[in-house]
mmCIF file of N, CA and C in Angstrom:
data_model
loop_
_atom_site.group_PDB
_atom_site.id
_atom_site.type_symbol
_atom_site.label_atom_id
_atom_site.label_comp_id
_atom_site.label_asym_id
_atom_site.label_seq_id
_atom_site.Cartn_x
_atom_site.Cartn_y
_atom_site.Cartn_z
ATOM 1 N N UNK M 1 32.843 71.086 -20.782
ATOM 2 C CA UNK M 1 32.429 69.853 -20.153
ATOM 3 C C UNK M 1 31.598 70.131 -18.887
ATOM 4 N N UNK M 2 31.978 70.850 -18.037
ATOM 5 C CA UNK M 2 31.139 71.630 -16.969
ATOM 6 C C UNK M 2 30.082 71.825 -17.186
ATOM 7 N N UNK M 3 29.275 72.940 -18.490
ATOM 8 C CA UNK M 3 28.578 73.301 -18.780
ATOM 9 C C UNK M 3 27.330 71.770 -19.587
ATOM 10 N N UNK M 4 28.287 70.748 -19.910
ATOM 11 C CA UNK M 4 27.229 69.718 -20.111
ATOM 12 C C UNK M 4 27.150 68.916 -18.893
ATOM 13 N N UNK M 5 27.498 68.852 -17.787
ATOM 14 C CA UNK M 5 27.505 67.902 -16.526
ATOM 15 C C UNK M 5 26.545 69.126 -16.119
ATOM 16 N N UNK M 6 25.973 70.037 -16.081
ATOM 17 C CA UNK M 6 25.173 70.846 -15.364
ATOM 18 C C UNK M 6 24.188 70.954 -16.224
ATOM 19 N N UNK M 7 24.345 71.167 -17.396
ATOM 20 C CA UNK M 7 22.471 71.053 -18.033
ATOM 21 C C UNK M 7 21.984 69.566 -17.799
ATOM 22 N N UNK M 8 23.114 68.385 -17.680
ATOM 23 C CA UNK M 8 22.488 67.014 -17.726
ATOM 24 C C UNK M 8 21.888 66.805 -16.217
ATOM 25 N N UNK M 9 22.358 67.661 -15.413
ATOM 26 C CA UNK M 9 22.075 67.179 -13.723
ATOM 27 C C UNK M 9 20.651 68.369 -13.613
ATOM 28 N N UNK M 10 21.023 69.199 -14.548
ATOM 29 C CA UNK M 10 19.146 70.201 -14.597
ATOM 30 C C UNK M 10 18.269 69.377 -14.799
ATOM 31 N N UNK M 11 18.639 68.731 -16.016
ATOM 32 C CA UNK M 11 17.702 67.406 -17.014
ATOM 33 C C UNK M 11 16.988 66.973 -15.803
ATOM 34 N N UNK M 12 18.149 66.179 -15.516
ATOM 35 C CA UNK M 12 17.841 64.852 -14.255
ATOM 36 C C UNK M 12 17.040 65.323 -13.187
ATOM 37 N N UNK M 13 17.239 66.894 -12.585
ATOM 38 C CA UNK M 13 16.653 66.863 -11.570
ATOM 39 C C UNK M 13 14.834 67.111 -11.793
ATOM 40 N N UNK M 14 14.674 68.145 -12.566
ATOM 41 C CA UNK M 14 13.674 68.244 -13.029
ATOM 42 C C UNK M 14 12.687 66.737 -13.468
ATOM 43 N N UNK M 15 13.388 66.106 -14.032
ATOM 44 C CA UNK M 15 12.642 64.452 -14.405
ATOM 45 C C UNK M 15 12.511 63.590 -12.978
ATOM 46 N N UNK M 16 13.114 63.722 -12.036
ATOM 47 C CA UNK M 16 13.189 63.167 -10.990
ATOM 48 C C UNK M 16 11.695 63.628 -10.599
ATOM 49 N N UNK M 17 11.672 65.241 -10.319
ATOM 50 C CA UNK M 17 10.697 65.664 -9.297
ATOM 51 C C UNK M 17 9.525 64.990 -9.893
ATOM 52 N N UNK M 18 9.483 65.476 -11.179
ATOM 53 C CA UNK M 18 8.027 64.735 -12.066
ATOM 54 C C UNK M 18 7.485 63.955 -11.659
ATOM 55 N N UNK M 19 9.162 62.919 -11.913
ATOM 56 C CA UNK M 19 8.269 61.180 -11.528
ATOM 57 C C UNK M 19 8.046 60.746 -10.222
ATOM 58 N N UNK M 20 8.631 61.569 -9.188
ATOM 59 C CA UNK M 20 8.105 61.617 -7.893
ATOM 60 C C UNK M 20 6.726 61.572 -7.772
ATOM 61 N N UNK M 21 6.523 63.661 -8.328
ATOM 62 C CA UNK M 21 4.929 63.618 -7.869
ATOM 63 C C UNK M 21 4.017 62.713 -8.367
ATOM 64 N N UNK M 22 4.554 61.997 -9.858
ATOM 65 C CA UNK M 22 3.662 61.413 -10.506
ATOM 66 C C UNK M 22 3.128 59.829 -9.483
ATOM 67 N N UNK M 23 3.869 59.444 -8.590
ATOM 68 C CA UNK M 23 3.592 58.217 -8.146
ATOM 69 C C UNK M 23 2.760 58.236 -6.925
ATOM 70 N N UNK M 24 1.379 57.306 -7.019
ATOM 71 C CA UNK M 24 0.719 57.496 -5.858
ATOM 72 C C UNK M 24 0.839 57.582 -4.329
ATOM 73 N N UNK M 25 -0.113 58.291 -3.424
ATOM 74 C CA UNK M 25 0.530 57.821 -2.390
ATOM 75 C C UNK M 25 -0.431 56.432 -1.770
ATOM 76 N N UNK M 26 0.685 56.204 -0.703
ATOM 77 C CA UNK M 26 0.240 54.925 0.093
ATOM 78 C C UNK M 26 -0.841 55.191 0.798
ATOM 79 N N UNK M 27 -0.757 55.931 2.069
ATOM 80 C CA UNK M 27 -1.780 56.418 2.791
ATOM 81 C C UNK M 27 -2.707 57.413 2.352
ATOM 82 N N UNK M 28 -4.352 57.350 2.894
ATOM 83 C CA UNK M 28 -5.224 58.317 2.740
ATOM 84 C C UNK M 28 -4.934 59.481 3.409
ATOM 85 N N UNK M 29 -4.565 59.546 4.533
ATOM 86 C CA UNK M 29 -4.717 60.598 5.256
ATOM 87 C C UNK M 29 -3.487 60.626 6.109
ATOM 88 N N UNK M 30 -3.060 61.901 7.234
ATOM 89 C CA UNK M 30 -1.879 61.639 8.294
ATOM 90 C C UNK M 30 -2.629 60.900 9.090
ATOM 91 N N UNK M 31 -3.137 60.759 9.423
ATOM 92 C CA UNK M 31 -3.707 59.502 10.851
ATOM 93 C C UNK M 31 -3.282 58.445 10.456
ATOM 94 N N UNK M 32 -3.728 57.663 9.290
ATOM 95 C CA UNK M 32 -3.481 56.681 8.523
ATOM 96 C C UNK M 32 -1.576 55.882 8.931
ATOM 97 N N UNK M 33 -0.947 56.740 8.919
ATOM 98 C CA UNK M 33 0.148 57.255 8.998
ATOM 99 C C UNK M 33 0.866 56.919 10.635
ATOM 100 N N UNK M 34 -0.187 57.663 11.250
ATOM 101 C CA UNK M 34 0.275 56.819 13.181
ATOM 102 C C UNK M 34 -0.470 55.580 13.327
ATOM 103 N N UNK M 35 -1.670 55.715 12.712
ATOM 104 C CA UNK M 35 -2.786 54.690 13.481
ATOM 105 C C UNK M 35 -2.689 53.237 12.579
ATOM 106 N N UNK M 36 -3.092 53.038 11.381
ATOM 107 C CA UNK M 36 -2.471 51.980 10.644
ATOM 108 C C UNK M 36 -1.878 51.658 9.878
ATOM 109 N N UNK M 37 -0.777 52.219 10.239
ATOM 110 C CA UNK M 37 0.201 52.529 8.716
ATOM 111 C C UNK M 37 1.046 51.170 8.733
ATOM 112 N N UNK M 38 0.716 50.431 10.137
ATOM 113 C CA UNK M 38 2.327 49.738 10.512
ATOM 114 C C UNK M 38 1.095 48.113 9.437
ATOM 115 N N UNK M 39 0.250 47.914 9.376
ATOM 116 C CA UNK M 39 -0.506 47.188 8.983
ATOM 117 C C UNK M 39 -0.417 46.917 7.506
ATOM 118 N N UNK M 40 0.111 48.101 6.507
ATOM 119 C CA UNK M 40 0.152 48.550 4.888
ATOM 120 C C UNK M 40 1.638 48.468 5.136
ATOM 121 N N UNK M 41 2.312 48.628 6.310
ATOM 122 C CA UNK M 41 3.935 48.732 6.103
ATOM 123 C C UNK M 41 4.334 46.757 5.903
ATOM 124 N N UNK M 42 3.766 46.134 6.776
ATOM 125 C CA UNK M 42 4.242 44.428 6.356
ATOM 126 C C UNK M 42 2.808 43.696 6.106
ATOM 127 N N UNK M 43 2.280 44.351 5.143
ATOM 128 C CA UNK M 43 1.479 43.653 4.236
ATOM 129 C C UNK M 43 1.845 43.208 2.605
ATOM 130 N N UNK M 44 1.352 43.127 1.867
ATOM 131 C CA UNK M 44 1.716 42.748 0.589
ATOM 132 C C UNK M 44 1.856 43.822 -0.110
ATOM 133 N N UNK M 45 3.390 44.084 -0.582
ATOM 134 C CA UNK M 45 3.833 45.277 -1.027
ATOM 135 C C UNK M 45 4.419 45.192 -2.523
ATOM 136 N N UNK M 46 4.106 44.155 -3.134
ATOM 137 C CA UNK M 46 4.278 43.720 -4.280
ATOM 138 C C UNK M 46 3.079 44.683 -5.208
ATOM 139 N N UNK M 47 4.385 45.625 -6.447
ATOM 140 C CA UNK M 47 3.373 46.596 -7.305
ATOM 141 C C UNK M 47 3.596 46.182 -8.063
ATOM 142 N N UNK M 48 2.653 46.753 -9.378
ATOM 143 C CA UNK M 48 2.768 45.987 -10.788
ATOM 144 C C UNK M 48 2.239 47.127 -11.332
ATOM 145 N N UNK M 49 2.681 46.925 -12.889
ATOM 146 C CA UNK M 49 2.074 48.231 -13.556
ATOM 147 C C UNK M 49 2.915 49.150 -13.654
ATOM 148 N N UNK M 50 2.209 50.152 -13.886
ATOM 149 C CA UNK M 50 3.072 51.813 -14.141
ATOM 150 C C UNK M 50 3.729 52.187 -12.758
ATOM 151 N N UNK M 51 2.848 51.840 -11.501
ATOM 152 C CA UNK M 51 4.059 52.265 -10.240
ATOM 153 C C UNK M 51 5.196 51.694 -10.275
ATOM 154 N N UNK M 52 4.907 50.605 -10.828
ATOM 155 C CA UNK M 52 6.750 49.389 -10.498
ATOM 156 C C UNK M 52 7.626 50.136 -11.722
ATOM 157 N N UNK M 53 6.731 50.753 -12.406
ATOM 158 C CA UNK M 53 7.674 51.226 -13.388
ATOM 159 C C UNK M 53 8.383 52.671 -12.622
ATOM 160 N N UNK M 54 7.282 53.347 -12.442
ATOM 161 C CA UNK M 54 7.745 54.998 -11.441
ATOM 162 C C UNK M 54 8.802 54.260 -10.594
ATOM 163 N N UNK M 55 8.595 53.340 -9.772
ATOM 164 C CA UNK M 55 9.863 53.223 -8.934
ATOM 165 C C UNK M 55 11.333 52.912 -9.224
ATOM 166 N N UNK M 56 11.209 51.988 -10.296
ATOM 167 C CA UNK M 56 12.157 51.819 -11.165
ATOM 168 C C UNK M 56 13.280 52.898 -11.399
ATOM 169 N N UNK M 57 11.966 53.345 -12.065
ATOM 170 C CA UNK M 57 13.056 55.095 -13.005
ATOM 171 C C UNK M 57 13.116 56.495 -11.566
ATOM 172 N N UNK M 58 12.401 55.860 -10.884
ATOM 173 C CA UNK M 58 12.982 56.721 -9.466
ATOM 174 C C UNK M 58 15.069 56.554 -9.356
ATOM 175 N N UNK M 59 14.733 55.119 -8.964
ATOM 176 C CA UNK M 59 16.165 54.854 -8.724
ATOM 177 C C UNK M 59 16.882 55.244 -9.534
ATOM 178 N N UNK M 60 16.522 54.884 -10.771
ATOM 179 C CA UNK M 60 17.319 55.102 -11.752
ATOM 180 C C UNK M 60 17.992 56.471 -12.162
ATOM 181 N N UNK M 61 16.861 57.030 -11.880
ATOM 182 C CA UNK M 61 17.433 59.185 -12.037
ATOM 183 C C UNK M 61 17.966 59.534 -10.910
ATOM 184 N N UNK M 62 18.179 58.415 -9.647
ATOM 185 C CA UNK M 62 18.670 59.202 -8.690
ATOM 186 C C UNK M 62 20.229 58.608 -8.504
ATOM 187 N N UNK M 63 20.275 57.753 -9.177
ATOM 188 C CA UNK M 63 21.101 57.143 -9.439
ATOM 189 C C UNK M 63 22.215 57.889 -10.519
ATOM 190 N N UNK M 64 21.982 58.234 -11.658
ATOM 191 C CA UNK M 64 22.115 59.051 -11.879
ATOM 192 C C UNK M 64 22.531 60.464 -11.804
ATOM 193 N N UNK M 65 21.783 61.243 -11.191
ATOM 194 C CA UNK M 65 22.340 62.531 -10.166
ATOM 195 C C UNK M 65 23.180 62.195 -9.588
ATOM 196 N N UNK M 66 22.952 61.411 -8.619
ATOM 197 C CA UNK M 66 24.576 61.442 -7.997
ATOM 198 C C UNK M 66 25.577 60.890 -8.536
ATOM 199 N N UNK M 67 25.671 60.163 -9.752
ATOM 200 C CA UNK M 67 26.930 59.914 -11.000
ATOM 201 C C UNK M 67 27.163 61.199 -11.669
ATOM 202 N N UNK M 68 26.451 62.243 -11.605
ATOM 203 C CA UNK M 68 26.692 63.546 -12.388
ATOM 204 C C UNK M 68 27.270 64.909 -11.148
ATOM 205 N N UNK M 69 26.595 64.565 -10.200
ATOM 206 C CA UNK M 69 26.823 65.376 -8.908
ATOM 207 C C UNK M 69 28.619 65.147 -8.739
ATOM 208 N N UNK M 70 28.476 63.885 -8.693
ATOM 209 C CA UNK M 70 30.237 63.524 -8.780
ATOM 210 C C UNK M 70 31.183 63.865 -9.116
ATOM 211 N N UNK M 71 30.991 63.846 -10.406
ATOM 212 C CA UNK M 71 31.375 63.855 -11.800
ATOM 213 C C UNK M 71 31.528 65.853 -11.993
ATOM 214 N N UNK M 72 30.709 66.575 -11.748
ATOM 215 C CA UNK M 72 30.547 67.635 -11.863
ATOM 216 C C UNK M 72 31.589 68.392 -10.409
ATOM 217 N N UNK M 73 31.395 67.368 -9.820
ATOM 218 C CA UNK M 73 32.398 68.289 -8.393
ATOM 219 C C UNK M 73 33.959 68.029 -8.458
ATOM 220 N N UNK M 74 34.173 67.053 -9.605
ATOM 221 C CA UNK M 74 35.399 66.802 -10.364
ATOM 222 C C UNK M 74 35.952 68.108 -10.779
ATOM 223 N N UNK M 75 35.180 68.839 -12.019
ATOM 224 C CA UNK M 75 35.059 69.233 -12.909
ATOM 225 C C UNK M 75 35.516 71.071 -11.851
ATOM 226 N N UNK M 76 34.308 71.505 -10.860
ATOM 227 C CA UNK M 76 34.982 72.408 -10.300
ATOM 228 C C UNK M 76 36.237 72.939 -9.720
#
């Protein structure tokens, strides 16, 4: 049982990083970042599409990991 709570939390982590890198970023640049970031931070932040989906299954795998992280520190 160990040995499947640890290939499933490999699974997970690996799919996590993916869909991380896979999602765009907000800002162009670090300046962007001090100088008008606060402007893109309470503007219209409503996504649609494949990002609302990346964010979705963000939560969802991280959500996840730590139900297996748990679950696995049971198990030790």
């Amino acid at each position: 049982m160990y040995d499947l709570f640890l290939t499933l939390i490999l699974i997970v982590s690996i799919l996590q990083i993916i869909v991380i890198a896979m999602q765009p970023t907000k800002t162009q640049n670090a300046s962007n970042a001090f100088l008008g970031g606060a402007t893109q931070l309470f503007g219209k932040t409503k996504v649609r599409g494949f990002e609302a989906f990346l964010q979705k299954l963000t939560i969802v795998l991280g959500v996840i990991f730590f139900a297996l992280a748990i679950a696995l520190a049971f198990f030790v």
